[in-house]
GROMACS .gro file of C-alpha atoms in nm:
model
  468
    1UNK     CA    1  17.611   4.188  11.852
    2UNK     CA    2  17.467   4.523  11.976
    3UNK     CA    3  17.615   4.696  11.671
    4UNK     CA    4  17.433   4.461  11.432
    5UNK     CA    5  17.110   4.488  11.632
    6UNK     CA    6  17.133   4.867  11.638
    7UNK     CA    7  17.182   4.867  11.263
    8UNK     CA    8  16.871   4.651  11.217
    9UNK     CA    9  16.671   4.884  11.441
   10UNK     CA   10  16.780   5.202  11.261
   11UNK     CA   11  16.571   5.406  11.014
   12UNK     CA   12  16.716   5.429  10.662
   13UNK     CA   13  16.627   5.799  10.642
   14UNK     CA   14  16.751   5.946  10.971
   15UNK     CA   15  16.998   5.661  11.049
   16UNK     CA   16  16.879   5.662  11.412
   17UNK     CA   17  16.677   5.413  11.618
   18UNK     CA   18  16.319   5.402  11.488
   19UNK     CA   19  16.081   5.657  11.645
   20UNK     CA   20  15.710   5.586  11.593
   21UNK     CA   21  15.776   5.350  11.294
   22UNK     CA   22  15.503   5.280  11.035
   23UNK     CA   23  15.491   4.980  10.805
   24UNK     CA   24  15.442   5.036  10.431
   25UNK     CA   25  15.259   4.815  10.183
   26UNK     CA   26  15.593   4.680  10.060
   27UNK     CA   27  15.665   4.558  10.420
   28UNK     CA   28  15.947   4.810  10.483
   29UNK     CA   29  15.933   5.026  10.798
   30UNK     CA   30  16.034   5.390  10.841
   31UNK     CA   31  15.986   5.662  11.103
   32UNK     CA   32  15.652   5.838  11.051
   33UNK     CA   33  15.809   6.185  11.057
   34UNK     CA   34  16.096   6.073  10.831
   35UNK     CA   35  15.848   5.934  10.577
   36UNK     CA   36  15.660   6.264  10.555
   37UNK     CA   37  15.986   6.459  10.525
   38UNK     CA   38  16.115   6.218  10.257
   39UNK     CA   39  15.792   6.256  10.057
   40UNK     CA   40  15.804   6.636  10.081
   41UNK     CA   41  16.169   6.659   9.974
   42UNK     CA   42  16.126   6.398   9.699
   43UNK     CA   43  15.808   6.551   9.561
   44UNK     CA   44  15.646   6.209   9.520
   45UNK     CA   45  15.523   5.929   9.747
   46UNK     CA   46  15.748   5.625   9.739
   47UNK     CA   47  15.926   5.385   9.977
   48UNK     CA   48  16.272   5.515  10.082
   49UNK     CA   49  16.405   5.157  10.053
   50UNK     CA   50  16.267   5.007   9.732
   51UNK     CA   51  16.118   5.320   9.568
   52UNK     CA   52  15.784   5.147   9.528
   53UNK     CA   53  15.494   5.391   9.487
   54UNK     CA   54  15.288   5.455   9.802
   55UNK     CA   55  14.918   5.492   9.726
   56UNK     CA   56  14.804   5.589  10.076
   57UNK     CA   57  14.856   5.900  10.287
   58UNK     CA   58  14.856   5.721  10.624
   59UNK     CA   59  15.011   5.384  10.713
   60UNK     CA   60  14.960   5.175  11.030
   61UNK     CA   61  15.221   5.185  11.308
   62UNK     CA   62  15.463   4.892  11.342
   63UNK     CA   63  15.388   4.828  11.711
   64UNK     CA   64  15.619   4.526  11.746
   65UNK     CA   65  15.916   4.718  11.603
   66UNK     CA   66  15.838   5.023  11.817
   67UNK     CA   67  15.829   4.817  12.137
   68UNK     CA   68  16.154   4.644  12.043
   69UNK     CA   69  16.323   4.980  11.982
   70UNK     CA   70  16.200   5.121  12.314
   71UNK     CA   71  16.332   4.816  12.502
   72UNK     CA   72  16.668   4.842  12.324
   73UNK     CA   73  16.705   5.212  12.408
   74UNK     CA   74  16.611   5.153  12.773
   75UNK     CA   75  16.856   4.866  12.816
   76UNK     CA   76  17.132   5.062  12.649
   77UNK     CA   77  17.064   5.354  12.882
   78UNK     CA   78  17.069   5.127  13.186
   79UNK     CA   79  17.404   4.977  13.083
   80UNK     CA   80  17.548   5.323  13.028
   81UNK     CA   81  17.448   5.436  13.378
   82UNK     CA   82  17.552   5.116  13.560
   83UNK     CA   83  17.890   5.264  13.651
   84UNK     CA   84  17.733   5.558  13.834
   85UNK     CA   85  17.472   5.380  14.044
   86UNK     CA   86  17.254   5.601  14.268
   87UNK     CA   87  17.284   5.535  14.647
   88UNK     CA   88  17.046   5.602  14.934
   89UNK     CA   89  17.115   5.956  15.062
   90UNK     CA   90  17.046   5.847  15.424
   91UNK     CA   91  17.242   5.525  15.447
   92UNK     CA   92  17.474   5.528  15.143
   93UNK     CA   93  17.343   5.186  15.052
   94UNK     CA   94  17.225   5.061  14.712
   95UNK     CA   95  16.853   5.078  14.636
   96UNK     CA   96  16.744   4.716  14.626
   97UNK     CA   97  16.376   4.741  14.727
   98UNK     CA   98  16.070   4.941  14.632
   99UNK     CA   99  15.813   5.052  14.892
  100UNK     CA  100  15.470   4.981  14.749
  101UNK     CA  101  15.297   5.218  14.994
  102UNK     CA  102  15.530   5.519  14.951
  103UNK     CA  103  15.605   5.431  14.588
  104UNK     CA  104  15.978   5.502  14.615
  105UNK     CA  105  16.301   5.297  14.607
  106UNK     CA  106  16.460   5.213  14.946
  107UNK     CA  107  16.771   5.038  15.073
  108UNK     CA  108  16.774   4.740  15.311
  109UNK     CA  109  16.835   4.975  15.607
  110UNK     CA  110  16.535   5.197  15.510
  111UNK     CA  111  16.317   4.885  15.518
  112UNK     CA  112  16.374   4.850  15.895
  113UNK     CA  113  16.313   5.220  15.965
  114UNK     CA  114  16.004   5.340  16.149
  115UNK     CA  115  15.889   5.531  15.842
  116UNK     CA  116  15.839   5.208  15.650
  117UNK     CA  117  15.704   4.995  15.935
  118UNK     CA  118  15.446   4.739  15.818
  119UNK     CA  119  15.500   4.844  15.454
  120UNK     CA  120  15.515   4.601  15.166
  121UNK     CA  121  15.823   4.584  14.946
  122UNK     CA  122  15.926   4.424  14.621
  123UNK     CA  123  16.269   4.384  14.455
  124UNK     CA  124  16.371   4.696  14.265
  125UNK     CA  125  16.402   4.514  13.928
  126UNK     CA  126  16.063   4.348  13.969
  127UNK     CA  127  15.898   4.675  14.074
  128UNK     CA  128  16.051   4.863  13.783
  129UNK     CA  129  15.940   4.600  13.534
  130UNK     CA  130  15.585   4.590  13.676
  131UNK     CA  131  15.555   4.968  13.661
  132UNK     CA  132  15.697   4.983  13.312
  133UNK     CA  133  15.428   4.738  13.203
  134UNK     CA  134  15.164   4.945  13.383
  135UNK     CA  135  15.284   5.270  13.230
  136UNK     CA  136  15.298   5.110  12.888
  137UNK     CA  137  14.932   5.011  12.928
  138UNK     CA  138  14.844   5.364  13.040
  139UNK     CA  139  15.051   5.505  12.757
  140UNK     CA  140  14.851   5.323  12.491
  141UNK     CA  141  14.538   5.550  12.514
  142UNK     CA  142  14.768   5.854  12.499
  143UNK     CA  143  14.948   5.714  12.197
  144UNK     CA  144  14.615   5.636  12.036
  145UNK     CA  145  14.496   5.989  12.111
  146UNK     CA  146  14.821   6.129  11.970
  147UNK     CA  147  14.766   5.934  11.651
  148UNK     CA  148  14.411   6.066  11.631
  149UNK     CA  149  14.535   6.423  11.683
  150UNK     CA  150  14.800   6.375  11.415
  151UNK     CA  151  14.539   6.245  11.171
  152UNK     CA  152  14.308   6.535  11.251
  153UNK     CA  153  14.597   6.780  11.214
  154UNK     CA  154  14.678   6.632  10.874
  155UNK     CA  155  14.316   6.675  10.769
  156UNK     CA  156  14.318   7.032  10.904
  157UNK     CA  157  14.636   7.108  10.709
  158UNK     CA  158  14.479   6.968  10.393
  159UNK     CA  159  14.157   7.159  10.462
  160UNK     CA  160  14.352   7.483  10.508
  161UNK     CA  161  14.517   7.423  10.171
  162UNK     CA  162  14.178   7.347  10.017
  163UNK     CA  163  14.037   7.673  10.160
  164UNK     CA  164  14.324   7.863  10.000
  165UNK     CA  165  14.264   7.688   9.666
  166UNK     CA  166  13.890   7.755   9.692
  167UNK     CA  167  13.951   8.125   9.758
  168UNK     CA  168  14.194   8.156   9.465
  169UNK     CA  169  13.958   7.973   9.229
  170UNK     CA  170  13.658   8.179   9.340
  171UNK     CA  171  13.853   8.504   9.307
  172UNK     CA  172  13.952   8.408   8.952
  173UNK     CA  173  13.589   8.336   8.862
  174UNK     CA  174  13.473   8.666   9.015
  175UNK     CA  175  13.732   8.853   8.809
  176UNK     CA  176  13.624   8.669   8.494
  177UNK     CA  177  13.258   8.757   8.553
  178UNK     CA  178  13.337   9.122   8.617
  179UNK     CA  179  13.566   9.123   8.313
  180UNK     CA  180  13.264   9.021   8.104
  181UNK     CA  181  13.070   9.311   8.254
  182UNK     CA  182  13.359   9.548   8.188
  183UNK     CA  183  13.374   9.439   7.823
  184UNK     CA  184  12.997   9.476   7.789
  185UNK     CA  185  13.002   9.826   7.939
  186UNK     CA  186  13.299   9.928   7.726
  187UNK     CA  187  13.123   9.802   7.411
  188UNK     CA  188  12.800   9.974   7.514
  189UNK     CA  189  12.985  10.301   7.579
  190UNK     CA  190  13.158  10.282   7.241
  191UNK     CA  191  12.827  10.210   7.062
  192UNK     CA  192  12.649  10.501   7.227
  193UNK     CA  193  12.933  10.743   7.157
  194UNK     CA  194  12.938  10.621   6.795
  195UNK     CA  195  12.563  10.688   6.767
  196UNK     CA  196  12.617  11.038   6.908
  197UNK     CA  197  12.901  11.104   6.664
  198UNK     CA  198  12.688  10.982   6.372
  199UNK     CA  199  12.400  11.212   6.469
  200UNK     CA  200  12.643  11.501   6.513
  201UNK     CA  201  12.789  11.439   6.165
  202UNK     CA  202  12.447  11.414   5.996
  203UNK     CA  203  12.305  11.726   6.156
  204UNK     CA  204  12.628  11.922   6.113
  205UNK     CA  205  12.633  11.831   5.741
  206UNK     CA  206  12.269  11.935   5.702
  207UNK     CA  207  12.338  12.267   5.873
  208UNK     CA  208  12.649  12.318   5.659
  209UNK     CA  209  12.443  12.272   5.339
  210UNK     CA  210  12.186  12.516   5.468
  211UNK     CA  211  12.454  12.777   5.547
  212UNK     CA  212  12.603  12.735   5.200
  213UNK     CA  213  12.260  12.790   5.039
  214UNK     CA  214  12.204  13.097   5.255
  215UNK     CA  215  12.544  13.231   5.148
  216UNK     CA  216  12.446  13.198   4.783
  217UNK     CA  217  12.114  13.374   4.844
  218UNK     CA  218  12.287  13.657   5.032
  219UNK     CA  219  12.539  13.701   4.749
  220UNK     CA  220  12.261  13.719   4.485
  221UNK     CA  221  12.059  13.964   4.693
  222UNK     CA  222  12.364  14.182   4.751
  223UNK     CA  223  12.430  14.197   4.377
  224UNK     CA  224  12.070  14.310   4.312
  225UNK     CA  225  12.086  14.581   4.581
  226UNK     CA  226  12.412  14.718   4.441
  227UNK     CA  227  12.268  14.727   4.084
  228UNK     CA  228  11.952  14.911   4.199
  229UNK     CA  229  12.158  15.157   4.401
  230UNK     CA  230  12.372  15.220   4.091
  231UNK     CA  231  12.060  15.289   3.874
  232UNK     CA  232  11.926  15.524   4.140
  233UNK     CA  233  12.250  15.723   4.123
  234UNK     CA  234  12.227  15.783   3.744
  235UNK     CA  235  12.098  16.108   3.586
  236UNK     CA  236  11.725  16.154   3.566
  237UNK     CA  237  11.685  16.068   3.198
  238UNK     CA  238  11.887  15.748   3.231
  239UNK     CA  239  11.715  15.659   3.557
  240UNK     CA  240  11.372  15.700   3.405
  241UNK     CA  241  11.468  15.513   3.090
  242UNK     CA  242  11.576  15.212   3.304
  243UNK     CA  243  11.308  15.256   3.569
  244UNK     CA  244  11.085  14.977   3.446
  245UNK     CA  245  11.367  14.720   3.458
  246UNK     CA  246  11.491  14.856   3.789
  247UNK     CA  247  11.146  14.818   3.947
  248UNK     CA  248  11.124  14.461   3.823
  249UNK     CA  249  11.466  14.388   3.979
  250UNK     CA  250  11.354  14.549   4.307
  251UNK     CA  251  11.059  14.312   4.315
  252UNK     CA  252  11.306  14.014   4.343
  253UNK     CA  253  11.119  13.738   4.525
  254UNK     CA  254  11.327  13.565   4.797
  255UNK     CA  255  11.192  13.316   5.053
  256UNK     CA  256  11.323  13.394   5.399
  257UNK     CA  257  11.418  13.061   5.567
  258UNK     CA  258  11.268  12.966   5.901
  259UNK     CA  259  11.422  12.771   6.191
  260UNK     CA  260  11.412  12.392   6.135
  261UNK     CA  261  11.282  12.160   6.410
  262UNK     CA  262  11.497  11.866   6.511
  263UNK     CA  263  11.815  12.042   6.406
  264UNK     CA  264  11.985  12.001   6.747
  265UNK     CA  265  12.141  11.690   6.901
  266UNK     CA  266  11.875  11.469   7.063
  267UNK     CA  267  12.041  11.482   7.405
  268UNK     CA  268  11.754  11.298   7.574
  269UNK     CA  269  11.797  11.006   7.336
  270UNK     CA  270  12.159  10.966   7.446
  271UNK     CA  271  12.137  11.061   7.815
  272UNK     CA  272  11.779  11.000   7.925
  273UNK     CA  273  11.773  10.719   8.188
  274UNK     CA  274  12.111  10.613   8.052
  275UNK     CA  275  12.208  10.382   8.338
  276UNK     CA  276  11.862  10.222   8.338
  277UNK     CA  277  11.872  10.160   7.961
  278UNK     CA  278  12.214  10.000   7.993
  279UNK     CA  279  12.086   9.789   8.282
  280UNK     CA  280  11.794   9.680   8.061
  281UNK     CA  281  12.042   9.552   7.804
  282UNK     CA  282  12.239   9.371   8.074
  283UNK     CA  283  11.911   9.214   8.182
  284UNK     CA  284  11.872   9.073   7.829
  285UNK     CA  285  12.206   8.888   7.840
  286UNK     CA  286  12.213   8.784   8.208
  287UNK     CA  287  12.050   8.459   8.316
  288UNK     CA  288  11.901   8.381   8.655
  289UNK     CA  289  11.900   8.024   8.788
  290UNK     CA  290  11.671   7.971   9.090
  291UNK     CA  291  11.882   7.680   9.216
  292UNK     CA  292  12.261   7.680   9.241
  293UNK     CA  293  12.461   7.388   9.380
  294UNK     CA  294  12.667   7.399   9.700
  295UNK     CA  295  13.017   7.255   9.633
  296UNK     CA  296  13.075   7.210  10.008
  297UNK     CA  297  12.806   6.938  10.011
  298UNK     CA  298  12.918   6.752   9.696
  299UNK     CA  299  13.044   6.393   9.717
  300UNK     CA  300  13.411   6.359   9.606
  301UNK     CA  301  13.299   6.174   9.289
  302UNK     CA  302  13.088   6.469   9.170
  303UNK     CA  303  13.220   6.753   8.954
  304UNK     CA  304  13.032   7.084   8.952
  305UNK     CA  305  13.042   7.335   8.668
  306UNK     CA  306  13.213   7.672   8.710
  307UNK     CA  307  12.879   7.851   8.750
  308UNK     CA  308  12.750   7.585   8.997
  309UNK     CA  309  12.447   7.500   8.779
  310UNK     CA  310  12.535   7.148   8.660
  311UNK     CA  311  12.682   6.831   8.809
  312UNK     CA  312  12.831   6.516   8.657
  313UNK     CA  313  12.978   6.196   8.802
  314UNK     CA  314  13.349   6.116   8.778
  315UNK     CA  315  13.512   5.775   8.822
  316UNK     CA  316  13.810   5.945   8.987
  317UNK     CA  317  13.793   6.051   9.351
  318UNK     CA  318  13.881   6.412   9.425
  319UNK     CA  319  14.037   6.491   9.760
  320UNK     CA  320  13.787   6.707   9.944
  321UNK     CA  321  13.764   6.789  10.317
  322UNK     CA  322  13.527   6.561  10.505
  323UNK     CA  323  13.333   6.857  10.648
  324UNK     CA  324  12.998   6.781  10.819
  325UNK     CA  325  12.796   6.924  10.527
  326UNK     CA  326  12.948   6.685  10.269
  327UNK     CA  327  12.800   6.352  10.154
  328UNK     CA  328  13.055   6.073  10.197
  329UNK     CA  329  12.872   5.762  10.075
  330UNK     CA  330  12.595   5.867   9.837
  331UNK     CA  331  12.708   6.061   9.528
  332UNK     CA  332  12.479   6.350   9.612
  333UNK     CA  333  12.485   6.728   9.631
  334UNK     CA  334  12.245   6.988   9.773
  335UNK     CA  335  12.145   7.330   9.652
  336UNK     CA  336  12.300   7.629   9.824
  337UNK     CA  337  11.967   7.763   9.951
  338UNK     CA  338  11.696   7.590  10.150
  339UNK     CA  339  11.330   7.685  10.195
  340UNK     CA  340  11.114   7.689  10.507
  341UNK     CA  341  10.809   7.873  10.369
  342UNK     CA  342  10.641   7.976  10.044
  343UNK     CA  343  10.626   7.822   9.697
  344UNK     CA  344  10.943   7.743   9.501
  345UNK     CA  345  10.994   7.594   9.156
  346UNK     CA  346  11.298   7.481   8.958
  347UNK     CA  347  11.360   7.284   8.638
  348UNK     CA  348  11.632   7.021   8.598
  349UNK     CA  349  11.755   6.905   8.260
  350UNK     CA  350  11.823   6.531   8.285
  351UNK     CA  351  11.878   6.480   7.910
  352UNK     CA  352  12.049   6.148   7.836
  353UNK     CA  353  12.148   6.089   8.199
  354UNK     CA  354  12.051   5.731   8.285
  355UNK     CA  355  12.113   5.735   8.662
  356UNK     CA  356  11.962   6.025   8.853
  357UNK     CA  357  11.761   6.114   9.158
  358UNK     CA  358  11.600   6.459   9.202
  359UNK     CA  359  11.401   6.590   9.498
  360UNK     CA  360  11.429   6.762   9.835
  361UNK     CA  361  11.594   6.678  10.165
  362UNK     CA  362  11.555   6.811  10.517
  363UNK     CA  363  11.837   7.013  10.667
  364UNK     CA  364  11.874   6.775  10.963
  365UNK     CA  365  11.896   6.447  10.767
  366UNK     CA  366  12.243   6.292  10.807
  367UNK     CA  367  12.480   6.324  10.514
  368UNK     CA  368  12.730   6.066  10.632
  369UNK     CA  369  12.672   5.699  10.565
  370UNK     CA  370  12.326   5.562  10.484
  371UNK     CA  371  12.098   5.862  10.426
  372UNK     CA  372  11.792   5.655  10.325
  373UNK     CA  373  11.766   5.502  10.672
  374UNK     CA  374  11.649   5.834  10.818
  375UNK     CA  375  11.333   6.033  10.755
  376UNK     CA  376  11.353   6.346  10.541
  377UNK     CA  377  11.412   6.267  10.171
  378UNK     CA  378  11.153   6.284   9.891
  379UNK     CA  379  11.255   6.232   9.529
  380UNK     CA  380  11.182   6.097   9.181
  381UNK     CA  381  11.448   5.873   9.020
  382UNK     CA  382  11.546   5.703   8.696
  383UNK     CA  383  11.776   5.400   8.668
  384UNK     CA  384  11.791   5.358   8.290
  385UNK     CA  385  11.508   5.107   8.289
  386UNK     CA  386  11.226   5.284   8.467
  387UNK     CA  387  11.111   5.567   8.689
  388UNK     CA  388  11.019   5.566   9.056
  389UNK     CA  389  10.928   5.782   9.354
  390UNK     CA  390  11.118   5.751   9.680
  391UNK     CA  391  11.050   5.869  10.033
  392UNK     CA  392  11.286   5.775  10.317
  393UNK     CA  393  11.278   5.553  10.510
  394UNK     CA  394  10.972   5.393  10.345
  395UNK     CA  395  11.138   5.301  10.013
  396UNK     CA  396  11.041   5.339   9.647
  397UNK     CA  397  10.736   5.289   9.426
  398UNK     CA  398  10.737   5.256   9.046
  399UNK     CA  399  10.599   5.534   8.826
  400UNK     CA  400  10.444   5.515   8.482
  401UNK     CA  401  10.592   5.773   8.245
  402UNK     CA  402  10.473   5.767   7.882
  403UNK     CA  403  10.783   5.915   7.722
  404UNK     CA  404  11.143   5.959   7.833
  405UNK     CA  405  11.191   6.272   8.038
  406UNK     CA  406  11.435   6.536   7.914
  407UNK     CA  407  11.348   6.786   8.183
  408UNK     CA  408  11.178   6.757   8.518
  409UNK     CA  409  11.007   7.037   8.709
  410UNK     CA  410  11.009   7.033   9.088
  411UNK     CA  411  10.759   7.250   9.273
  412UNK     CA  412  10.766   7.277   9.651
  413UNK     CA  413  10.466   7.436   9.824
  414UNK     CA  414  10.601   7.434  10.178
  415UNK     CA  415  10.294   7.594  10.339
  416UNK     CA  416  10.041   7.371  10.161
  417UNK     CA  417  10.245   7.056  10.232
  418UNK     CA  418  10.299   6.953   9.869
  419UNK     CA  419  10.597   6.847   9.662
  420UNK     CA  420  10.509   6.797   9.295
  421UNK     CA  421  10.705   6.666   8.996
  422UNK     CA  422  10.602   6.726   8.632
  423UNK     CA  423  10.729   6.721   8.274
  424UNK     CA  424  10.747   7.088   8.160
  425UNK     CA  425  10.785   6.988   7.793
  426UNK     CA  426  10.430   6.859   7.770
  427UNK     CA  427  10.291   6.986   8.101
  428UNK     CA  428  10.234   6.630   8.230
  429UNK     CA  429  10.205   6.552   8.601
  430UNK     CA  430  10.446   6.283   8.726
  431UNK     CA  431  10.402   6.249   9.102
  432UNK     CA  432  10.302   6.446   9.413
  433UNK     CA  433  10.409   6.393   9.775
  434UNK     CA  434  10.196   6.529  10.059
  435UNK     CA  435  10.376   6.593  10.387
  436UNK     CA  436  10.370   6.842  10.674
  437UNK     CA  437  10.711   7.004  10.647
  438UNK     CA  438  10.854   7.130  10.975
  439UNK     CA  439  11.206   7.240  10.881
  440UNK     CA  440  11.415   7.388  10.603
  441UNK     CA  441  11.414   7.185  10.281
  442UNK     CA  442  11.705   7.177  10.036
  443UNK     CA  443  11.685   7.073   9.668
  444UNK     CA  444  11.861   6.735   9.640
  445UNK     CA  445  12.045   6.575   9.345
  446UNK     CA  446  12.208   6.233   9.294
  447UNK     CA  447  12.378   6.102   8.979
  448UNK     CA  448  12.613   5.826   8.874
  449UNK     CA  449  12.622   5.917   8.504
  450UNK     CA  450  12.964   6.021   8.377
  451UNK     CA  451  12.858   6.121   8.024
  452UNK     CA  452  12.553   6.344   8.076
  453UNK     CA  453  12.519   6.602   8.357
  454UNK     CA  454  12.219   6.718   8.556
  455UNK     CA  455  12.173   7.085   8.472
  456UNK     CA  456  11.972   7.349   8.656
  457UNK     CA  457  11.779   7.552   8.398
  458UNK     CA  458  11.757   7.934   8.406
  459UNK     CA  459  11.421   8.109   8.423
  460UNK     CA  460  11.285   8.415   8.245
  461UNK     CA  461  11.223   8.714   8.467
  462UNK     CA  462  11.074   9.056   8.412
  463UNK     CA  463  11.121   9.408   8.550
  464UNK     CA  464  10.829   9.558   8.738
  465UNK     CA  465  10.809   9.938   8.773
  466UNK     CA  466  10.636  10.105   9.064
  467UNK     CA  467  10.626  10.461   9.192
  468UNK     CA  468  10.820  10.519   9.510
   0.00000   0.00000   0.00000
């Protein structure tokens, strides 16, 4: 009988009596630790008995089975030790009673001793059973706490893995961005060296042609000098006979060339403020976005772009750590930077998105559960049918907008207590909130559209020079 019972109370994975069993959706039970080990070794989540897929990470404990296993192990242990019963060290008698005052087992002789005078006793079996029940009750909070710790540890393990993945992904993006800069600088270097080589070739060719012309002039002049010198060396009669022609030859007109300006390499053109000129070109291709999104605040149904400037809704739930900064009910995300002074402006492209909410939110407003029940959210929204303005916890009011918005401009004047919304395409005012802000405000975004993202638009910026 015990053999069959032990078989029924044994885990199919470890083949031992169940320890902390959990019950799966398919109604089979397995040790909690064995289930995790089986999943890890198998590489997929399924029931060790029927191979049915397990969709959850955590399953509830099978308390009835656990209690039955504990009772079975205790009774088996008691039967095993029955042959070596412990006796009273003072009287060599069996322990049959339990002193309720001293909380220790005693024999019938101990009961009459002076030490236990006027004490209350109970049968040993009854006392053991009562205390087992009491300990089991006291054990329940510890078991509950253990379960909580195990769940938290699991979350911490998953968070640690997420941190590692985040770091690897961010490192890859950093390398990609710097690779773009490297390619740009390499191309810029090659272009500038090519321009230098071209100038060198042009000016070298021009100088070569000038040298060749000078060589021809020198050769002609040398020939004339030699001819005149030859006539001068002739006898007097011959010299005088040829004098007229010789004088004409001596009057050979030759223009002496002068130095030519701009003949040298324009070094300043290639080296003057070189790093600044290159930086100016980088400035032409680099965009600046005043608002970037914080992925650590994004709801698990939101997907952010690589550059953290757009967000779209996904029907699939990503596993993300439930850190305090993250929204867990509303599909929202905050910007990475908040403002507690000054004037700030950013444009959001809503495009064909039919479910969006854009505004600002206080740093202290809760991000778990119902965020609209607290005070600290101001926004303008669109639900596909109409526009509205919302302030928590007071609710929404409808807005009249003449044409469908493609972009929306948000301007926060923290010091002057104004939050304004407008259409930058036609410079039309939409709505203005007036409020005395007392804490840091973060740009806020909500969307449930899975086909058109909300995109933060870049701004044009200029370089201002000033003497140091």
